[in-house]
Amino acid sequence: MSTQTSLTKDATARSKAPPGSDAQSTVYRILIAISLVHLFNDSIQSVIPAIFPILKDSMHLTYTQIGWISFAINFTASIMQPVVGWFADKKPTPSILPIGMGFTFTGMLLLAFADSYMAVLISVIFVGLGSAAFHPEGSRVSHMAAGQRRGLAQSIFQVGGNAGQSLAPLLTRWIFIPFGLFGAIGFTGIAAMGIAVQIYIARWYGRMLQSGGYLRRQAAARRAPNPALRKKITAAITLLILLVFVRSWYIASIGSFYAFNLKDTFGLSTEDAQIYIFLFLAAGALGTFFGGPLADRFGKRNLIFLSMAGAAPLALLLPYANLFWTGVLLTIIGFIMLSSFSVTVVYAQMLIPGKIGTVSGLITGLAFGMGGLGALVLGNWIDVFGVSPVMQMCSFLPLLGIFTFLLPSDKLLNIWAKENGSEE
């Protein structure tokens, strides 16, 4: 009886703990809300590469021009994400969340009425700015609501984004193919819903800041490492960025150009080719969800390695598979490779604790930026060499994942944190 009373008192104490206190548990309602907005944001952003075949045919664009559109949206997000993250680390600002979705709303409204190549470029830049504003602060909200389950929390956050990306080919099939670019007007409604949810999240975010607990923990974690440790951290983050670079280029090759390869190789229509891209991205969303809990159990570095090394042999087989096995391989590769998407962000946060916005903006921003740069380069190569040879070259990229073993282990990162006195 006394034990039960004690447990009841403990539970009551935890429930009365102020927001942001060390006793805070995982706040699933906020995680689900921010994941939902991530789904809205990334489904909107991902329709841009998904409509490339439509843009190419309707505006008579070259592959290089297609690459510039991808570069415009992704590089805008890449440049601005670390800037937004750095600013928010200095001065957390909840209003950034709904403002960012407002940029996305504007971009899709402009796209619906775009009648020239330049108008398309301007509209996708607005969408990129909205994404740049959302991702660092969305990752911070996930971190704030995580409690002790950071891998799971980051997976819940990221799975919304990857699920949104996976919907883009289907949205293209159902909306843009029948209605053309004017179909983008429907996405302004999705952005408007995102703004409403962001206002709800921003209010919770503001209450967390007012409690003071979160800011105190971040200030305690934000300590400059000693010079020897700083060199090790710099080397590790540089290698991590290389791995993000490799993964982003491969994903860009599939998301931006593989539909063209399917049309050329198997004679598929644009509508049918989008189904195969959906399989890759939908499986990636599922992999993202399972990746976080698996990383919590088996180690983040180990999961990053397996996501690259496990996908490498399948990626090498993909260019030579028939249509049936192409669908199977794309599904498996998507699941394996994107299982480390959220884990990479959490690993970077462990490398540089106390700077959640900057680190999240750097890693996810690089994912967009490198993907955009990759699409630009690949578009130029495809104009010169053709789609199929370039896809064959890209199949070797996951092999570079072997360098993951040069990253410090999770255990070593915890030792570094103790040595520097910066444990969160």
PDB file of C-alpha atoms in Angstrom, residues 166 169-170 173 254-255 258-263 266-284 318 321-334:
ATOM      1  CA  SER A 166       6.684  10.592 -50.434  1.00  0.00           C
ATOM      2  CA  PRO A 169       4.701  12.043 -56.763  1.00  0.00           C
ATOM      3  CA  LEU A 170       1.073  11.109 -56.055  1.00  0.00           C
ATOM      4  CA  ARG A 173      -0.203  12.516 -60.575  1.00  0.00           C
ATOM      5  CA  ILE A 254      16.363   9.480 -57.545  1.00  0.00           C
ATOM      6  CA  GLY A 255      13.922  12.256 -56.630  1.00  0.00           C
ATOM      7  CA  TYR A 258      14.959   8.853 -61.950  1.00  0.00           C
ATOM      8  CA  ALA A 259      11.458   9.367 -63.366  1.00  0.00           C
ATOM      9  CA  PHE A 260      13.138  10.417 -66.646  1.00  0.00           C
ATOM     10  CA  ASN A 261      15.259   7.260 -66.537  1.00  0.00           C
ATOM     11  CA  LEU A 262      12.147   5.115 -66.069  1.00  0.00           C
ATOM     12  CA  LYS A 263      10.466   6.825 -69.019  1.00  0.00           C
ATOM     13  CA  PHE A 266      10.908   1.212 -69.769  1.00  0.00           C
ATOM     14  CA  GLY A 267       8.702   3.551 -71.786  1.00  0.00           C
ATOM     15  CA  LEU A 268       6.579   4.524 -68.778  1.00  0.00           C
ATOM     16  CA  SER A 269       4.272   7.512 -68.792  1.00  0.00           C
ATOM     17  CA  THR A 270       4.945  10.417 -66.421  1.00  0.00           C
ATOM     18  CA  GLU A 271       2.034   9.265 -64.239  1.00  0.00           C
ATOM     19  CA  ASP A 272       3.332   5.695 -63.914  1.00  0.00           C
ATOM     20  CA  ALA A 273       6.934   6.763 -63.362  1.00  0.00           C
ATOM     21  CA  GLN A 274       5.829   8.826 -60.344  1.00  0.00           C
ATOM     22  CA  ILE A 275       4.590   5.664 -58.619  1.00  0.00           C
ATOM     23  CA  TYR A 276       8.147   4.282 -58.445  1.00  0.00           C
ATOM     24  CA  ILE A 277       9.468   7.516 -56.951  1.00  0.00           C
ATOM     25  CA  PHE A 278       6.638   7.304 -54.414  1.00  0.00           C
ATOM     26  CA  LEU A 279       7.779   3.796 -53.433  1.00  0.00           C
ATOM     27  CA  PHE A 280      11.301   5.075 -52.755  1.00  0.00           C
ATOM     28  CA  LEU A 281      10.154   8.060 -50.695  1.00  0.00           C
ATOM     29  CA  ALA A 282       7.349   6.270 -48.811  1.00  0.00           C
ATOM     30  CA  ALA A 283       9.729   3.502 -47.779  1.00  0.00           C
ATOM     31  CA  GLY A 284      12.166   6.224 -46.726  1.00  0.00           C
ATOM     32  CA  LEU A 318      19.401  -0.856 -59.472  1.00  0.00           C
ATOM     33  CA  ALA A 321      17.189  -4.375 -62.861  1.00  0.00           C
ATOM     34  CA  ASN A 322      13.997  -5.040 -64.816  1.00  0.00           C
ATOM     35  CA  LEU A 323      10.855  -3.034 -64.050  1.00  0.00           C
ATOM     36  CA  PHE A 324       9.579  -5.349 -61.296  1.00  0.00           C
ATOM     37  CA  TRP A 325      12.901  -5.493 -59.450  1.00  0.00           C
ATOM     38  CA  THR A 326      13.368  -1.746 -59.937  1.00  0.00           C
ATOM     39  CA  GLY A 327      10.271  -1.215 -57.781  1.00  0.00           C
ATOM     40  CA  VAL A 328      11.500  -3.707 -55.178  1.00  0.00           C
ATOM     41  CA  LEU A 329      15.015  -2.261 -55.033  1.00  0.00           C
ATOM     42  CA  LEU A 330      13.820   1.346 -54.860  1.00  0.00           C
ATOM     43  CA  THR A 331      11.591   0.436 -51.910  1.00  0.00           C
ATOM     44  CA  ILE A 332      14.357  -1.334 -49.972  1.00  0.00           C
ATOM     45  CA  ILE A 333      16.999   1.306 -50.755  1.00  0.00           C
ATOM     46  CA  GLY A 334      14.651   4.087 -49.646  1.00  0.00           C
TER      47      GLY A 334
END
